[in-house]
CSV table of N, CA and C in Angstrom, one decimal:
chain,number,residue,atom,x,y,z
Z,1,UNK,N,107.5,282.8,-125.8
Z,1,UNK,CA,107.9,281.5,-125.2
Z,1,UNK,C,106.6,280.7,-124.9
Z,2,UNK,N,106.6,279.8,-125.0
Z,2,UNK,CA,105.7,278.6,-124.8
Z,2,UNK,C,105.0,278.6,-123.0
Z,3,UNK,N,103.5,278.6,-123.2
Z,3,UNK,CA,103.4,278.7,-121.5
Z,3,UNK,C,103.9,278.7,-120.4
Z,4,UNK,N,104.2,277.1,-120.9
Z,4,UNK,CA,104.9,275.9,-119.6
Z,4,UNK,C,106.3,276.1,-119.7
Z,5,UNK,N,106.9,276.9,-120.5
Z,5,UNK,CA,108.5,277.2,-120.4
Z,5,UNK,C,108.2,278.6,-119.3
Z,6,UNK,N,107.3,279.5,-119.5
Z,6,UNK,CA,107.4,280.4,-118.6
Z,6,UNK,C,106.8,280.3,-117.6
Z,7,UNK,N,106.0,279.2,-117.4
Z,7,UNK,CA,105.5,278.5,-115.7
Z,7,UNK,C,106.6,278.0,-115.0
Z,8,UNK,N,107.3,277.6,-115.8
Z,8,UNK,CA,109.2,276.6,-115.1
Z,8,UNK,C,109.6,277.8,-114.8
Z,9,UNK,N,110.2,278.7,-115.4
Z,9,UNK,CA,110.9,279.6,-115.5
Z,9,UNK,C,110.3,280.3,-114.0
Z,10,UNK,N,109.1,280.7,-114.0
Z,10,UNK,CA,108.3,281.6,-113.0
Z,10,UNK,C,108.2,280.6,-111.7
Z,11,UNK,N,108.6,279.5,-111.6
Z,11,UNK,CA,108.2,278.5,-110.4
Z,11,UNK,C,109.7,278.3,-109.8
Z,12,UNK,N,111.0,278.3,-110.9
Z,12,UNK,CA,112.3,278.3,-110.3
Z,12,UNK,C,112.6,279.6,-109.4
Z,13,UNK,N,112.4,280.4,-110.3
Z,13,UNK,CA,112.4,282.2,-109.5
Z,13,UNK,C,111.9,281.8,-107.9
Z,14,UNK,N,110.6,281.5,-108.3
Z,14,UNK,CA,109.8,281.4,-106.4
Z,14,UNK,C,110.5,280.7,-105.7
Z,15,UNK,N,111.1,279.1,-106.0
Z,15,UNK,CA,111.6,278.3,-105.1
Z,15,UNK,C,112.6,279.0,-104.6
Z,16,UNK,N,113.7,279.7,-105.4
Z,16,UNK,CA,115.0,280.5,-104.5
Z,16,UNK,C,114.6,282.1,-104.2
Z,17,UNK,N,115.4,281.8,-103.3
Z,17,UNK,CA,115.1,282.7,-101.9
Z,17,UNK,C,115.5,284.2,-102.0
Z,18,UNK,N,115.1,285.1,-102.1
Z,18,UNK,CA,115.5,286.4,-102.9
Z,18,UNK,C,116.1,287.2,-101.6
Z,19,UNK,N,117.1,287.4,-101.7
Z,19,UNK,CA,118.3,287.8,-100.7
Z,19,UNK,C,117.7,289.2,-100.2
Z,20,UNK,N,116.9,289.9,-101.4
Z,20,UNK,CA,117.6,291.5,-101.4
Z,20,UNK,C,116.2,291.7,-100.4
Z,21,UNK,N,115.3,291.2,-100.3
Z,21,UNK,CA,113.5,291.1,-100.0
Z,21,UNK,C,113.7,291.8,-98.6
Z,22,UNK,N,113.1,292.8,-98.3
Z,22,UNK,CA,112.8,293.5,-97.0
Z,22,UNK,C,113.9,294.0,-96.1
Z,23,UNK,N,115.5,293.9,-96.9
Z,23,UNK,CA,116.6,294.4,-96.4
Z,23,UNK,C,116.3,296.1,-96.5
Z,24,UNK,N,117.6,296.7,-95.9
Z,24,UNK,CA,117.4,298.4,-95.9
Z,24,UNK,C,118.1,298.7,-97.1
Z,25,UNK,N,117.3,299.7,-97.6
Z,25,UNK,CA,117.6,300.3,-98.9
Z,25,UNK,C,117.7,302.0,-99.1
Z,26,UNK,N,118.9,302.1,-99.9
Z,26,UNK,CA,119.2,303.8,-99.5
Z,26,UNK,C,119.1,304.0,-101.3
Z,27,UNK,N,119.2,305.5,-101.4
Z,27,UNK,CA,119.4,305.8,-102.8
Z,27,UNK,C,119.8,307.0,-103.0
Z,28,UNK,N,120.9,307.4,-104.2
Z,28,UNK,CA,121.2,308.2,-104.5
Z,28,UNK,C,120.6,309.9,-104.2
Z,29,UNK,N,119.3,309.8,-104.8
Z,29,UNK,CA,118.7,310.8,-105.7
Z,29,UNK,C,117.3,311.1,-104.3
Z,30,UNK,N,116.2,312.0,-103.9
Z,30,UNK,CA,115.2,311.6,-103.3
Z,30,UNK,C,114.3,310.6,-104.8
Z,31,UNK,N,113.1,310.0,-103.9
Z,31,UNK,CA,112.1,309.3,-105.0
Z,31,UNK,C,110.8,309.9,-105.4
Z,32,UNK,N,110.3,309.7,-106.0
Z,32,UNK,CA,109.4,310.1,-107.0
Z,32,UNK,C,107.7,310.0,-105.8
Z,33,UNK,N,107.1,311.3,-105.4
Z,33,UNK,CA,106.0,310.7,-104.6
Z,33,UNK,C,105.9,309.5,-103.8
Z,34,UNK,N,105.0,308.5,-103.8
Z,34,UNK,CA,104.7,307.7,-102.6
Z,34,UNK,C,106.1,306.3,-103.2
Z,35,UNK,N,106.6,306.9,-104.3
Z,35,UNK,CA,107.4,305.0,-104.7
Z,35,UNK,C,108.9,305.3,-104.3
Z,36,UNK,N,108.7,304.7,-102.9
Z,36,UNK,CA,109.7,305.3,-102.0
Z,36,UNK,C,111.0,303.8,-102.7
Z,37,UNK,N,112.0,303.6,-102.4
Z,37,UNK,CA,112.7,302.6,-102.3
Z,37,UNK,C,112.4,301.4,-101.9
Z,38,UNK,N,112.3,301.5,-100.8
Z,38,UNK,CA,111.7,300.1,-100.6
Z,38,UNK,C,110.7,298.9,-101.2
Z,39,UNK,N,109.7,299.5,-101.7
Z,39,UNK,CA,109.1,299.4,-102.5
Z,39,UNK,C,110.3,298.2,-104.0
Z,40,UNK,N,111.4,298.7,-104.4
Z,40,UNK,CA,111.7,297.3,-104.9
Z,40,UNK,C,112.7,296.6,-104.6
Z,41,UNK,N,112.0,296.5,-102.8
Z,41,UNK,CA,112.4,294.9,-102.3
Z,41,UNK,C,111.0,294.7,-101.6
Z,42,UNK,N,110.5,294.8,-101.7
Z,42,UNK,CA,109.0,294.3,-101.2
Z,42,UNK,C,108.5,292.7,-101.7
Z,43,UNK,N,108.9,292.2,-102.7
Z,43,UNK,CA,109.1,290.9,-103.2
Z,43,UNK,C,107.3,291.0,-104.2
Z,44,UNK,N,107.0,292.5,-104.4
Z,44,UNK,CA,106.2,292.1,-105.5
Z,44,UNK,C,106.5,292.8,-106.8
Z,45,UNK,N,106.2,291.6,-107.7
Z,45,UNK,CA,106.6,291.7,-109.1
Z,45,UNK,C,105.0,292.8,-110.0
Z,46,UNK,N,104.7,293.9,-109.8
Z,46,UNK,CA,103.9,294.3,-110.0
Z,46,UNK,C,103.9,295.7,-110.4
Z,47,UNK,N,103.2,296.3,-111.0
Z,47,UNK,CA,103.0,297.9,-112.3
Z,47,UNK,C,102.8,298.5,-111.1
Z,48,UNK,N,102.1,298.3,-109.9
Z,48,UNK,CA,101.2,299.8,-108.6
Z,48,UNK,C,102.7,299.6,-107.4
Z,49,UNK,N,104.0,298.7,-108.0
Z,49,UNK,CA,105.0,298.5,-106.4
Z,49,UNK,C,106.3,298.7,-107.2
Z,50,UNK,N,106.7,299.9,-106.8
Z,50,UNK,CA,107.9,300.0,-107.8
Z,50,UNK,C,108.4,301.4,-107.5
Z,51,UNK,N,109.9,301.6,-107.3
Z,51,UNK,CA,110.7,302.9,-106.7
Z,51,UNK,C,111.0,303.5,-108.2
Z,52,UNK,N,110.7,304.7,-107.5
Z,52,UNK,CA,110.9,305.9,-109.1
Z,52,UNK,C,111.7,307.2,-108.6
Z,53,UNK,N,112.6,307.5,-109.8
Z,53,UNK,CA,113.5,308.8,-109.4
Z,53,UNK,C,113.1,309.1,-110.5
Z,54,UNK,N,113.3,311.0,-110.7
Z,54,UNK,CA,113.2,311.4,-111.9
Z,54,UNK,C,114.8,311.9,-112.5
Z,55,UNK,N,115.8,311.7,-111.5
Z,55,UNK,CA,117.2,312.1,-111.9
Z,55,UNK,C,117.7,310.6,-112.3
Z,56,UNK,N,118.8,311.2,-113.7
Z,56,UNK,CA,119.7,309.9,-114.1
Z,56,UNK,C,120.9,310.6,-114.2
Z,57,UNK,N,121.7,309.9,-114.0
Z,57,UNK,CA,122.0,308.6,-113.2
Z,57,UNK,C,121.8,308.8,-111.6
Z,58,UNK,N,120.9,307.9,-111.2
Z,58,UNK,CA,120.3,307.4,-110.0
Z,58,UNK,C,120.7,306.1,-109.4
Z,59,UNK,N,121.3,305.8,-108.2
Z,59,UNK,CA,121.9,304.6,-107.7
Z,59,UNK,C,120.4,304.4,-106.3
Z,60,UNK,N,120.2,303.0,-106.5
Z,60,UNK,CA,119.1,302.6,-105.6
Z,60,UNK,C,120.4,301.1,-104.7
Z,61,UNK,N,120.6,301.2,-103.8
Z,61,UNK,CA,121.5,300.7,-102.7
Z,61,UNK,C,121.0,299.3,-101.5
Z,62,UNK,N,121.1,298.2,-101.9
Z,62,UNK,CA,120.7,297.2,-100.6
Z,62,UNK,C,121.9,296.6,-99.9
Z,63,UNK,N,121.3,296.6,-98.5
Z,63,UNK,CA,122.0,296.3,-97.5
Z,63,UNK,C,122.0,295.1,-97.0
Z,64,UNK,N,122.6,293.8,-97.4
Z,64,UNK,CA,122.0,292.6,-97.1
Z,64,UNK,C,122.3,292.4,-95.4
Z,65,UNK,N,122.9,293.0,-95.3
Z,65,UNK,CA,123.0,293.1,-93.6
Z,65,UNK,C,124.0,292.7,-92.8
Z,66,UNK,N,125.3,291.6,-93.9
Z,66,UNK,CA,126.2,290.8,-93.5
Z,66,UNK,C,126.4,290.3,-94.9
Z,67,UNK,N,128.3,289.9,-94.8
Z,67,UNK,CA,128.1,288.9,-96.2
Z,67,UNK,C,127.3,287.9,-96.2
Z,68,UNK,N,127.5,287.7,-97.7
Z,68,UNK,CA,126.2,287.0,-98.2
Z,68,UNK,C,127.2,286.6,-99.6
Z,69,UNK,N,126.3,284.9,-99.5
Z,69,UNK,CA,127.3,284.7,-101.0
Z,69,UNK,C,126.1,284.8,-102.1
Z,70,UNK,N,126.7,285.1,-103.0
Z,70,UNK,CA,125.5,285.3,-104.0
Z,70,UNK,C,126.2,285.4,-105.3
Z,71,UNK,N,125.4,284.9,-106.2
Z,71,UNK,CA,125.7,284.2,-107.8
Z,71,UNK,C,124.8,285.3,-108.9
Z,72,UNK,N,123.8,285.5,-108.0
Z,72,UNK,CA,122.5,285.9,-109.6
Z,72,UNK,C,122.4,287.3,-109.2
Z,73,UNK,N,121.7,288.3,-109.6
Z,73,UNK,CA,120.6,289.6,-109.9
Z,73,UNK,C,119.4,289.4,-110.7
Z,74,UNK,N,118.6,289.6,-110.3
Z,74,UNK,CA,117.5,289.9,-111.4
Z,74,UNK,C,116.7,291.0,-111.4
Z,75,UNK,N,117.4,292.1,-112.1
Z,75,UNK,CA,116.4,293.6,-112.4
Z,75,UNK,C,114.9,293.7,-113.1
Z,76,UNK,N,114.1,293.9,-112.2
Z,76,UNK,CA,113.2,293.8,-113.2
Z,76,UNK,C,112.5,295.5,-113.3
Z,77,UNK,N,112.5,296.3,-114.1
Z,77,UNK,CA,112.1,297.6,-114.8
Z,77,UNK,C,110.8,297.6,-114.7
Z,78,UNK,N,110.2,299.3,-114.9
Z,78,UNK,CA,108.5,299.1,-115.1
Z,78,UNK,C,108.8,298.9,-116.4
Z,79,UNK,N,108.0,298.0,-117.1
Z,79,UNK,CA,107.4,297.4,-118.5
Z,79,UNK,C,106.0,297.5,-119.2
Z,80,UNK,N,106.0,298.4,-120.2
Z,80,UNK,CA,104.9,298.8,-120.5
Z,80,UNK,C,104.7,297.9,-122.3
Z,81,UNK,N,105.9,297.5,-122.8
Z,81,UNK,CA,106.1,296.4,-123.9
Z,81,UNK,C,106.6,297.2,-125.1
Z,82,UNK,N,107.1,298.7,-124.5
Z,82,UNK,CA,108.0,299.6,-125.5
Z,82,UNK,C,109.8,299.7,-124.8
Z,83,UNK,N,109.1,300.7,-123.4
Z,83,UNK,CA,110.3,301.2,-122.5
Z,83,UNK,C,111.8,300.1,-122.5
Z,84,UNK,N,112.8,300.6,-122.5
Z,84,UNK,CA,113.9,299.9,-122.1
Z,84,UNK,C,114.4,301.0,-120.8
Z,85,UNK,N,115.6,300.0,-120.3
Z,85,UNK,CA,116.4,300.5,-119.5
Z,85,UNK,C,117.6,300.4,-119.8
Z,86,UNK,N,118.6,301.6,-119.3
Z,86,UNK,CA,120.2,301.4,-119.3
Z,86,UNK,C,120.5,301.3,-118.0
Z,87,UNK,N,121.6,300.6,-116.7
Z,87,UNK,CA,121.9,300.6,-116.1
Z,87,UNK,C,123.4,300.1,-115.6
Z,88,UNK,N,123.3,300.0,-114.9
Z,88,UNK,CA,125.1,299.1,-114.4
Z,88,UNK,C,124.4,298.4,-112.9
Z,89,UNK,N,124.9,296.8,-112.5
Z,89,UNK,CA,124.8,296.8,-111.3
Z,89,UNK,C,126.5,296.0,-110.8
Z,90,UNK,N,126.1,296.1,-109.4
Z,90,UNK,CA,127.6,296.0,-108.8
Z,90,UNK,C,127.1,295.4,-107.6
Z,91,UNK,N,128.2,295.1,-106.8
Z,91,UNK,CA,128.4,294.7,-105.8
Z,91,UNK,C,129.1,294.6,-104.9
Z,92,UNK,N,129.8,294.9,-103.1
Z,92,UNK,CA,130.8,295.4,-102.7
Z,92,UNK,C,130.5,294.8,-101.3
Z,93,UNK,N,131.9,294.4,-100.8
Z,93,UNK,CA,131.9,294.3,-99.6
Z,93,UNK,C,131.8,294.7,-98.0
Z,94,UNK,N,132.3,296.1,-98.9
Z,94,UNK,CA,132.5,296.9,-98.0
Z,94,UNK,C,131.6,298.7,-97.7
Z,95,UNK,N,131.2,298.7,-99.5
Z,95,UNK,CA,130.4,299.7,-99.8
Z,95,UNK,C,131.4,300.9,-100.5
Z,96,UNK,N,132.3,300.6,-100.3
Z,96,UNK,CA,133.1,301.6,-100.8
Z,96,UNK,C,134.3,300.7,-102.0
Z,97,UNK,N,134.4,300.0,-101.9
Z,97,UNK,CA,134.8,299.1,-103.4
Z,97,UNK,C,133.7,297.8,-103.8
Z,98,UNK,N,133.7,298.2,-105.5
Z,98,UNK,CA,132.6,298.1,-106.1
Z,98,UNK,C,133.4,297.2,-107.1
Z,99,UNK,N,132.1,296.3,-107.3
Z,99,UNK,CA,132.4,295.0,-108.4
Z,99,UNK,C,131.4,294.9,-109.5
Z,100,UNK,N,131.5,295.3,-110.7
Z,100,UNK,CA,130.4,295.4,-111.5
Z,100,UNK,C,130.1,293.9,-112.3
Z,101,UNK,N,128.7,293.5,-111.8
Z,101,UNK,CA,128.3,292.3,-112.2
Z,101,UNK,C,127.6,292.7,-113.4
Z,102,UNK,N,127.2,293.7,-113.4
Z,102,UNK,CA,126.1,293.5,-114.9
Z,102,UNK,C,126.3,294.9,-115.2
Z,103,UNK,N,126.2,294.8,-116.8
Z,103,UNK,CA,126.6,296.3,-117.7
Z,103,UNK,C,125.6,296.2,-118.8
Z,104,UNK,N,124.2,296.9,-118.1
Z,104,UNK,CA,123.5,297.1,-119.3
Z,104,UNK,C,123.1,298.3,-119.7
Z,105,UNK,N,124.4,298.9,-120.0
Z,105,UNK,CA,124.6,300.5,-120.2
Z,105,UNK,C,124.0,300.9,-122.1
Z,106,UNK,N,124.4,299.7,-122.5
Z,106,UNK,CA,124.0,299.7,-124.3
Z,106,UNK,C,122.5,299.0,-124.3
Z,107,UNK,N,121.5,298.2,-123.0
Z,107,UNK,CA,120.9,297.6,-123.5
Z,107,UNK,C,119.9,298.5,-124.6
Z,108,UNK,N,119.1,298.0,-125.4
Z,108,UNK,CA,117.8,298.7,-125.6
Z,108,UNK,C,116.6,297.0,-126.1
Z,109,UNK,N,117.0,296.2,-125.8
Z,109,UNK,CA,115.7,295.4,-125.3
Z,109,UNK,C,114.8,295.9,-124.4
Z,110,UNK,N,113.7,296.2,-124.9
Z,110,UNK,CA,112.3,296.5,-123.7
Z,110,UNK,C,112.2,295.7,-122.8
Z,111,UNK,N,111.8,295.9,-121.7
Z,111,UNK,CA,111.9,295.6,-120.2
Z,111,UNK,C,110.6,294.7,-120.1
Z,112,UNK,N,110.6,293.8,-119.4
Z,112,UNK,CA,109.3,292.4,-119.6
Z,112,UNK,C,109.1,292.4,-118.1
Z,113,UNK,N,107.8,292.0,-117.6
Z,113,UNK,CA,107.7,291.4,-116.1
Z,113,UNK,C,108.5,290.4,-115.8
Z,114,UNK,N,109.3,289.8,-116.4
Z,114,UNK,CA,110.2,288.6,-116.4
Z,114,UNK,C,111.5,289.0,-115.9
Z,115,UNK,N,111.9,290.5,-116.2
Z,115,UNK,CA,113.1,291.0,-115.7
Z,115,UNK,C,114.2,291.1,-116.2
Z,116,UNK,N,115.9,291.0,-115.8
Z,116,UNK,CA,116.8,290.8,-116.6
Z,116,UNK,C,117.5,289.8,-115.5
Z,117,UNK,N,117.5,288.7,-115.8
Z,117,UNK,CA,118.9,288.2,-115.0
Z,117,UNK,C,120.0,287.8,-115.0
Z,118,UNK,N,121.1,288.4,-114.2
Z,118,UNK,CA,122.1,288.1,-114.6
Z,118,UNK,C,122.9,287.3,-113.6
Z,119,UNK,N,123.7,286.6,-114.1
Z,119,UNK,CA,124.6,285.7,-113.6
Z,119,UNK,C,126.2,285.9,-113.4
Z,120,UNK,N,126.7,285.4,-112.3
Z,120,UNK,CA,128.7,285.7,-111.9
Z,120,UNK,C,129.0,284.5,-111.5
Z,121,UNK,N,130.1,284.8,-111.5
Z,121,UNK,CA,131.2,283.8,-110.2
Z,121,UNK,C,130.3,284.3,-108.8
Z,122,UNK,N,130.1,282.9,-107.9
Z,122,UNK,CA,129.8,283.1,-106.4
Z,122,UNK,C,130.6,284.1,-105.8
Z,123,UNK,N,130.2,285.4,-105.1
Z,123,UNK,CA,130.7,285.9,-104.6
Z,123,UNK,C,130.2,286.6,-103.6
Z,124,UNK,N,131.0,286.7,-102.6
Z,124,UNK,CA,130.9,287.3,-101.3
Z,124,UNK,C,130.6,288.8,-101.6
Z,125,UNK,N,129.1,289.4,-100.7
Z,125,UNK,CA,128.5,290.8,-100.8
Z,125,UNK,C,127.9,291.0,-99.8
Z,126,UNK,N,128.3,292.2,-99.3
Z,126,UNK,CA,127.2,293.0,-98.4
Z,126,UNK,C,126.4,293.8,-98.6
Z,127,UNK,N,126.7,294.8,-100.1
Z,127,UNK,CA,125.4,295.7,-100.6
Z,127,UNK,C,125.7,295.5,-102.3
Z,128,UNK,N,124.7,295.4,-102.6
Z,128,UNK,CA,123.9,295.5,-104.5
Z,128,UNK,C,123.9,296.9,-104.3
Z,129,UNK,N,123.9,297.0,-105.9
Z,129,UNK,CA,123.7,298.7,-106.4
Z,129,UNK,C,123.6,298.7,-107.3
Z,130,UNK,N,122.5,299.3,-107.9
Z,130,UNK,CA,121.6,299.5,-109.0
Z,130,UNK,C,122.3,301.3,-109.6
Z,131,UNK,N,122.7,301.0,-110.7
Z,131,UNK,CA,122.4,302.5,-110.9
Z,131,UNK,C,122.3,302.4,-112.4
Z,132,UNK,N,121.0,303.6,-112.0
Z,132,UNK,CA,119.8,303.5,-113.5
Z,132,UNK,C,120.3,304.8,-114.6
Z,133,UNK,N,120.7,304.7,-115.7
Z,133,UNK,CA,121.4,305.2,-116.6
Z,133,UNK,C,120.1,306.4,-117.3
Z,134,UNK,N,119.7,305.7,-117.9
Z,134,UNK,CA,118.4,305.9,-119.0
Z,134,UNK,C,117.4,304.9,-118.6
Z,135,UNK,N,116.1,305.8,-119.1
Z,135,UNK,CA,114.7,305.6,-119.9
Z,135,UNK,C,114.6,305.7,-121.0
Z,136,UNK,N,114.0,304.9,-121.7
Z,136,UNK,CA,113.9,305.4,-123.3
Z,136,UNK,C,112.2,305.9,-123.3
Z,137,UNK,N,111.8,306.0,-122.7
Z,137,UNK,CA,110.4,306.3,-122.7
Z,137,UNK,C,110.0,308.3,-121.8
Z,138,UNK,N,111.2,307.9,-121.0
Z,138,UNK,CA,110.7,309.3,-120.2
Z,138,UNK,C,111.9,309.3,-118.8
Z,139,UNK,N,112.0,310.5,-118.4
Z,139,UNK,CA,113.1,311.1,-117.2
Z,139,UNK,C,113.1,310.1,-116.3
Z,140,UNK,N,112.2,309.3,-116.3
Z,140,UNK,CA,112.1,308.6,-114.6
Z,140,UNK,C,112.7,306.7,-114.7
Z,141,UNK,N,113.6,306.9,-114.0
Z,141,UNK,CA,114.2,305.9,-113.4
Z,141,UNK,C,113.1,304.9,-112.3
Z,142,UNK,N,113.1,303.6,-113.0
Z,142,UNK,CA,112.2,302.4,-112.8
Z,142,UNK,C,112.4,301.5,-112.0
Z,143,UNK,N,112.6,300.8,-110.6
Z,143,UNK,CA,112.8,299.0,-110.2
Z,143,UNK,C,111.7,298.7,-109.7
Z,144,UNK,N,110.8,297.9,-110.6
Z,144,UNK,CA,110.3,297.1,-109.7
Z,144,UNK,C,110.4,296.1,-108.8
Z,145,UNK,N,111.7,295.6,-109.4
Z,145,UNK,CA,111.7,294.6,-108.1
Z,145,UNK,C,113.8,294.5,-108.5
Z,146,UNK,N,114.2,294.7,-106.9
Z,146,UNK,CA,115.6,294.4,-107.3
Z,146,UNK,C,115.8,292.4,-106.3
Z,147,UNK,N,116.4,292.0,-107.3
Z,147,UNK,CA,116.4,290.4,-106.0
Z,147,UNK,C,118.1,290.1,-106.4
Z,148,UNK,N,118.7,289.5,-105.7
Z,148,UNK,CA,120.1,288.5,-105.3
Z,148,UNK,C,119.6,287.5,-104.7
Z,149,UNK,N,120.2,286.3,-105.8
Z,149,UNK,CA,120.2,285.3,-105.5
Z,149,UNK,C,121.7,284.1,-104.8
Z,150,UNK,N,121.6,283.3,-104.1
Z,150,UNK,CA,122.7,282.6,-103.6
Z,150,UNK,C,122.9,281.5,-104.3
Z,151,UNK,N,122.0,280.8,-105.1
Z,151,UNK,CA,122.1,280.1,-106.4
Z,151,UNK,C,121.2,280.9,-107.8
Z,152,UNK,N,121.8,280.0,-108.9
Z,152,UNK,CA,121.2,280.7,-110.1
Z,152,UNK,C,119.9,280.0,-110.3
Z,153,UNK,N,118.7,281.1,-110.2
Z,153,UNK,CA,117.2,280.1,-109.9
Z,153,UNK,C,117.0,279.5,-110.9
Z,154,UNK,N,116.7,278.2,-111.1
Z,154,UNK,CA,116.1,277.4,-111.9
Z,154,UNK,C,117.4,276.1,-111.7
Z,155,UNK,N,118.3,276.5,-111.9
Z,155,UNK,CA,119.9,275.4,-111.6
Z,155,UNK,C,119.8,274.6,-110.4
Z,156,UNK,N,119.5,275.2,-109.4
Z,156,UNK,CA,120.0,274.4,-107.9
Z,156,UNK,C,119.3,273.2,-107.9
């Protein structure tokens, strides 16, 4: 992509407001040494900040705290410019019925610091849920950064 398309691109992301950032976060599986969960809502997009399991399938869980309306996801994987990820994400009101916004159970696109974003119908949520399928590189399950958005960034 052309610089200035991924400066727009990287400047819309910042303007909207990333829902999931410093909410409580639970997970399936325990995590991998010091890359506890939290770690991807900490709001950095970065290789040293990122929650790791070594079990798949692994579900990583945020709690926005109350509904919340929200339109986007954007998964972003550790990216090394080989690795892909398989996953599913979802969404629920209640925690106990689940709405699956994104199925990227077949991807095999390698994972970019840019992320994966995905887009729905506006809808009312109180927890995201990540659950990491595959690595194509190795056992351990990757987020660097999980974010929800209430508009789709770059649109508003």
């Amino acid at each position: 992509k052309p610089i200035m398309m991924k400066a727009h691109e990287h400047l819309a992301l910042l303007a909207t407001e990333n829902l999931c950032k410093g909410k409580t976060v639970t997970t399936s599986h325990p995590w991998q040494g010091d890359w506890a969960p939290q770690l991807a809502v900490d709001g950095v997009v970065g290789l040293n900040s990122y929650w790791s399991c070594a079990i798949s399938p692994s579900s990583i869980t945020v709690d926005l705290g109350g509904l919340t309306r929200i339109t986007a996801l954007r998964v972003v994987n550790y990216w090394d410019g080989g690795r892909f990820y398989q996953y599913t994400a979802e969404i629920s009101t209640d925690g106990n019925v689940w709405q699956t916004v994104a199925d990227m159970s077949t991807n095999t696109d390698p994972a970019t610091e840019s992320g994966a974003l995905h887009t729905f119908e506006p809808s009312d949520a109180r927890f995201v849920r990540v659950t990491m399928l595959k690595n194509s590189a190795n056992p351990g399950m990757h987020i660097v950064e999980l974010e929800a958005f209430s508009s789709i960034p770059g649109k508003e």
